[in-house]
Short mmCIF file of C-alpha atoms in Angstrom, two decimals:
data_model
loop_
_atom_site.label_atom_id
_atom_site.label_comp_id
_atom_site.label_asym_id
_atom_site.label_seq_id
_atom_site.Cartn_x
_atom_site.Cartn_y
_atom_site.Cartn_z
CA UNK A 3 -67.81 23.04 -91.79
CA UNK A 4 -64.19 22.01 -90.41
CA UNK A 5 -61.63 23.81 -92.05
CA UNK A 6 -57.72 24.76 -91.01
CA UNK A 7 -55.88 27.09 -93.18
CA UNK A 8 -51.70 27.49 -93.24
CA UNK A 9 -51.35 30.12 -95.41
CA UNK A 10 -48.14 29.75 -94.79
CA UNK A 11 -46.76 27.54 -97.94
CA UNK A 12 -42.51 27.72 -97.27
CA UNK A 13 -40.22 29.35 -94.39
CA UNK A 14 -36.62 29.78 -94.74
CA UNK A 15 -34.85 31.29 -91.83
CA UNK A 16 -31.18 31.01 -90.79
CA UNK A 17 -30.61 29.20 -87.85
CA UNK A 18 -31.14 30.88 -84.33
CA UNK A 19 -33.89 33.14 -85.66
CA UNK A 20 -37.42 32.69 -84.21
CA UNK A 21 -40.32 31.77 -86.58
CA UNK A 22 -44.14 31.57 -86.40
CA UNK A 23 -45.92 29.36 -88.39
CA UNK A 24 -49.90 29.97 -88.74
CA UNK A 25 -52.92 28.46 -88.11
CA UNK A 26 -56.15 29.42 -88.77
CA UNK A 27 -58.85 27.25 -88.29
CA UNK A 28 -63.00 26.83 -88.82
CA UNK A 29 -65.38 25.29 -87.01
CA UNK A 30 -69.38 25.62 -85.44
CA UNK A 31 -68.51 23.28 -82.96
CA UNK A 32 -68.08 25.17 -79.59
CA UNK A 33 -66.17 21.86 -78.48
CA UNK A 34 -62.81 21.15 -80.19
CA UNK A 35 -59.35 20.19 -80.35
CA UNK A 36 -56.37 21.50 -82.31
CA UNK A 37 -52.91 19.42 -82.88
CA UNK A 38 -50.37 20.53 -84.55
CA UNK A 39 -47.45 17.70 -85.84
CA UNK A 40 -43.81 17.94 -86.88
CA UNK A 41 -43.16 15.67 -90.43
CA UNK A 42 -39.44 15.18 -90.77
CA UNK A 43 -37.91 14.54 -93.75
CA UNK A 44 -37.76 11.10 -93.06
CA UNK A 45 -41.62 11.45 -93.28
CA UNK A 46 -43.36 10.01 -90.06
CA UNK A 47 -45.43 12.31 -88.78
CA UNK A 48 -44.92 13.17 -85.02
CA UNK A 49 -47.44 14.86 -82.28
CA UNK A 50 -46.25 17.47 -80.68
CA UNK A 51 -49.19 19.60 -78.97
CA UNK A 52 -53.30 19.18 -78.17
CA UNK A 53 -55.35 22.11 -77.06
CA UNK A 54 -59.01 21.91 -76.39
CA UNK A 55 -60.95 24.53 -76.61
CA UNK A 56 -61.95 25.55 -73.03
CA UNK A 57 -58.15 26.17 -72.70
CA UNK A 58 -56.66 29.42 -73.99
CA UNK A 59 -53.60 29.67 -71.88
CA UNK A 60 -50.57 29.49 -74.18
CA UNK A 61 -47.99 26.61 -73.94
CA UNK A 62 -44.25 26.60 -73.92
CA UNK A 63 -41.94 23.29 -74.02
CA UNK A 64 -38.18 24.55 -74.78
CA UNK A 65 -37.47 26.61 -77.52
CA UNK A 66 -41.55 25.72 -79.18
CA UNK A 67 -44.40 28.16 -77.63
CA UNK A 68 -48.23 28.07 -78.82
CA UNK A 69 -50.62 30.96 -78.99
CA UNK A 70 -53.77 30.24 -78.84
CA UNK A 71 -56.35 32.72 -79.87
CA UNK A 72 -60.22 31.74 -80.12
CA UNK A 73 -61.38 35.32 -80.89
CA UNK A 74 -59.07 35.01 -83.83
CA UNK A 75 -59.46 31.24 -84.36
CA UNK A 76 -55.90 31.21 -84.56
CA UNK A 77 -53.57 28.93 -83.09
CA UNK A 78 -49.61 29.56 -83.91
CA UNK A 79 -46.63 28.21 -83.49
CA UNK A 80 -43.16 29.26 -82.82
CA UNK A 81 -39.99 28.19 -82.29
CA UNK A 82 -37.58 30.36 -80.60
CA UNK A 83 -33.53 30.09 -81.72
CA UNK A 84 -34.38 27.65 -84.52
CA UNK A 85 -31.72 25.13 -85.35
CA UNK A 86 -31.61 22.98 -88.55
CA UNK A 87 -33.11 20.02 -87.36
CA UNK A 88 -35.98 22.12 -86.60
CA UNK A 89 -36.49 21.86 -90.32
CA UNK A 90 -39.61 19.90 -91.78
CA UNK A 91 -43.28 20.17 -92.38
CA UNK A 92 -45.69 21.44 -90.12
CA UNK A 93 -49.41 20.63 -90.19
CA UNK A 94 -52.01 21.69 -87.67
CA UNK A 95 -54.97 19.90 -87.10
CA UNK A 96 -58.59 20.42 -85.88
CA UNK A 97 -61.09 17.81 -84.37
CA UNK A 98 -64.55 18.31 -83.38
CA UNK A 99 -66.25 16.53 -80.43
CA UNK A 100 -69.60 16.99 -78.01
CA UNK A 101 -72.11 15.77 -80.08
CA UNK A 102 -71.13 17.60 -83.68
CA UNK A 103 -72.01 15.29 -86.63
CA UNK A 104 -68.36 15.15 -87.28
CA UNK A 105 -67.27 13.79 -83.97
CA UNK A 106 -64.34 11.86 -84.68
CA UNK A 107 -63.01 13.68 -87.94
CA UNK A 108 -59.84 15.19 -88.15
CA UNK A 109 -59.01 17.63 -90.66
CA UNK A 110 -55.45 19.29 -91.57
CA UNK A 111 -54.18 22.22 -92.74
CA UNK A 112 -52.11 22.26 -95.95
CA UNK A 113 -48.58 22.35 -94.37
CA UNK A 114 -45.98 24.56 -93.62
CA UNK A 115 -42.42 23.51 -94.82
CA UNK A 116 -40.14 25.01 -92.70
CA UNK A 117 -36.06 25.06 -93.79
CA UNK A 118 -33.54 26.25 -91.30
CA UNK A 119 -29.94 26.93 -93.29
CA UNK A 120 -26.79 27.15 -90.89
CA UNK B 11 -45.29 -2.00 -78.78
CA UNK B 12 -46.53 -2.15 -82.79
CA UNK B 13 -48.54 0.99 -82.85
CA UNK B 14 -49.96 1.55 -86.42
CA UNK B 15 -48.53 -0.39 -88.99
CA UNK B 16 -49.22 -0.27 -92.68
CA UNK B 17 -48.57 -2.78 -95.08
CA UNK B 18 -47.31 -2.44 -97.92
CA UNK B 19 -44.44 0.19 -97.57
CA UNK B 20 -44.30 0.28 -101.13
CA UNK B 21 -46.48 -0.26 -104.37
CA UNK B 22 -46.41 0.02 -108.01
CA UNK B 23 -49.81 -0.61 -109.90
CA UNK B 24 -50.56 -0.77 -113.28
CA UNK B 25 -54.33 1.51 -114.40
CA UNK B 26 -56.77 -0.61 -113.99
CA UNK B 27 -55.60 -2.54 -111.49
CA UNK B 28 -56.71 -3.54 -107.59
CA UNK B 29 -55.35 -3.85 -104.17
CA UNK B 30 -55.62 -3.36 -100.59
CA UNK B 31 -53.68 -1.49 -98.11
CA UNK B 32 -53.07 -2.85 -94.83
CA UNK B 33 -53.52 -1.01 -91.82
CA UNK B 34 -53.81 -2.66 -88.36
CA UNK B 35 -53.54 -1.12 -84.77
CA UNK B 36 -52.81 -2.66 -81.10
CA UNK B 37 -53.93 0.33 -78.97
CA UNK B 38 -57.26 -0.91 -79.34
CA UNK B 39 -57.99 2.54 -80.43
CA UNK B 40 -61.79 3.03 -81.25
CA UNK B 41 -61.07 5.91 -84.19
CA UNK B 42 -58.82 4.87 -87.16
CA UNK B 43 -58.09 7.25 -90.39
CA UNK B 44 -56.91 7.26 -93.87
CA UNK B 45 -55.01 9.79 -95.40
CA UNK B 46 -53.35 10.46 -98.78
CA UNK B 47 -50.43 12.89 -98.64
CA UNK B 48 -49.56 14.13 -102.47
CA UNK B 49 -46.10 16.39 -102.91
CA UNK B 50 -46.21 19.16 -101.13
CA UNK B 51 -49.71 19.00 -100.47
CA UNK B 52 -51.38 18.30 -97.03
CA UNK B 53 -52.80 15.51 -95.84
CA UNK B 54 -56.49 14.77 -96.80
CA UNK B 55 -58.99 12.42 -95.19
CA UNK B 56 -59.83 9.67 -97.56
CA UNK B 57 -62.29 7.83 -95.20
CA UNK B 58 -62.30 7.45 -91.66
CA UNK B 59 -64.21 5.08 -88.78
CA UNK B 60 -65.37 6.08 -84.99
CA UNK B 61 -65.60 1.92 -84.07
CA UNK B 62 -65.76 -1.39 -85.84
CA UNK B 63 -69.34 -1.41 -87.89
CA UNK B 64 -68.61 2.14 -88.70
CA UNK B 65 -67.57 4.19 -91.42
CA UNK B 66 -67.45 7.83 -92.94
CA UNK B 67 -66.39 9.40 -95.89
CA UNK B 68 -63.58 11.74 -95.72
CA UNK B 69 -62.93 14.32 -98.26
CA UNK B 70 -61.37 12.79 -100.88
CA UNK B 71 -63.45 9.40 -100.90
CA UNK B 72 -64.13 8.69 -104.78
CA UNK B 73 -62.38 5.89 -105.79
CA UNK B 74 -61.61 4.12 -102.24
CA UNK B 75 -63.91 2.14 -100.28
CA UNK B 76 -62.79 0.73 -96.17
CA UNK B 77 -64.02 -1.49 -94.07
CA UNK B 78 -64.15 -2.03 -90.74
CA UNK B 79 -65.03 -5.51 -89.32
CA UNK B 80 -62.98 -5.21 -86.30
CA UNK B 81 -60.93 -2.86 -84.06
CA UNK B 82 -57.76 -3.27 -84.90
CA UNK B 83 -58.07 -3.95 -89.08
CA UNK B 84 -58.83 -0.59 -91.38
CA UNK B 85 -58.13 -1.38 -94.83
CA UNK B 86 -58.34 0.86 -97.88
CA UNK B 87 -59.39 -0.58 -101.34
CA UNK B 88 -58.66 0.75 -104.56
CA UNK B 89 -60.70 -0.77 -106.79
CA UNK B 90 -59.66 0.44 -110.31
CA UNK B 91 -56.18 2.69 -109.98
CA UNK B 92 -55.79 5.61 -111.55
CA UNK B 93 -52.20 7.40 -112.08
CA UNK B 94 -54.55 10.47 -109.93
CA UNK B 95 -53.69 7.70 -106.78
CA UNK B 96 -50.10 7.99 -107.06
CA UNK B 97 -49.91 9.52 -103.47
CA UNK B 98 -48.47 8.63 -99.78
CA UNK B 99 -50.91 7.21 -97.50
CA UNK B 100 -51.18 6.77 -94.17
CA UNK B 101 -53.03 5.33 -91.63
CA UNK B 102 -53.30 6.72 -88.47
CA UNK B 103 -55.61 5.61 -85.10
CA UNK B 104 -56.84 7.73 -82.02
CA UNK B 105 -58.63 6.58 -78.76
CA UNK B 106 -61.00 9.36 -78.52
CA UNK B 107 -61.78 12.50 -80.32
CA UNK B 108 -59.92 14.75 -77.50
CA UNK B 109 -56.53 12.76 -77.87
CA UNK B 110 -53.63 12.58 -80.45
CA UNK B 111 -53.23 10.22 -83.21
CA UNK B 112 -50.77 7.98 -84.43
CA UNK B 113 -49.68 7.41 -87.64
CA UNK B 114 -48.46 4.32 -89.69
CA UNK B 115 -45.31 4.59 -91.60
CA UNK B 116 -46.99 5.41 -94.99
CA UNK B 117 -47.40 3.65 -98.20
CA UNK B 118 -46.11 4.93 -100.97
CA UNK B 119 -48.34 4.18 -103.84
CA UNK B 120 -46.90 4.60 -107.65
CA UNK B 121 -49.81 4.40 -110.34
CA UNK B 122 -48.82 3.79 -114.05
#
């Protein structure tokens, strides 16, 4: 069965540290995608990265970097020098595709709230 | 460009009581969820549809039922609220399984 798993619940870091928020994630497909989305305070919910899973090479855009681990089934994310509008919830997100029963569901994790203080 | 918009942005219902949410998409995305968002919870999949004719249960389905007659339309009914739905939801569409979604605005959904 699909699951994803922050363990994380709450962060709290002062700005300019780095943080790593986790993701752990479930699944017998051997095809899949994993998402992970920003929700502000303001509470849209914004995409920030996809990975399949054929890809393992890690990611960086700016100060956010994604490690992605399939002999872990892990898939983190951290943001280098955090600032404070860097604070919100996190969710990652799994999908499953080529020919899985669930094709088409996505499933997320419980959330990570992240708070930066100046 | 629209997106995913959701109508109503807010509710109040009295127990008992019916409605439908809105959700409607130009993308002419084939996938389409809902979601219900409770404080600081996650987001869990009510229902969800792959294409117009078809529909799936998510994992909190008890109590909704969807439809999905066309592309762009995915409503969610509540047929008999309970103060349990007092939740955010959101609709959000994809074009495939391998892409991102987008997400409506929310509804914010009081029961009492």
């Amino acid at each position: 069965a699909q699951k994803v798993t922050q363990a994380q619940t709450e962060i709290s870091v002062v700005e300019k540290e780095d943080v790593t928020l986790d993701c752990v994630y479930e699944t017998r497909d051997t095809t899949y995608y994993l998402f992970w989305y920003k929700q502000p305070p303001s509470g849209e919910l914004v995409f920030l990265i996809r990975r399949n899973s054929f890809d393992e090479q890690n990611e960086i855009s700016g100060r956010y970097s994604w490690n992605f681990q399939k002999s872990t089934s892990s898939f983190n994310f951290t943001i280098t020098a955090s600032q404070v509008v860097d604070s919100a919830v996190y969710f990652c997100a799994l999908s499953e595709a080529g020919g899985s029963s669930n094709t088409g569901k996505l499933i997320f994790g419980q959330g990570t709230t992240l708070q930066v203080k100046p | 460009n629209a997106g995913v918009t959701q109508t109503p942005k807010f509710r109040i219902l009295k127990i008992g009581q019916s409605m439908t949410l809105q959700c409607t998409q130009d993308m002419n995305h084939n996938y389409m969820y809902w979601y219900r968002q409770d404080p600081g919870m996650g987001l869990k999949l009510i229902y969800y549809s792959v294409g117009a004719g078809i529909t799936d249960k998510g994992e909190v389905p008890n109590g909704y039922n969807v439809s999905r007659s066309t592309t762009e339309d995915f409503p969610l009914r509540l047929e008999l609220a309970a103060p349990s739905q007092t939740s955010v939801y959101f609709c959000a569409s994809r074009r495939v399984s391998n892409t991102e979604a987008f997400f409506g605005q929310g509804t914010r959904l009081t029961v009492v």
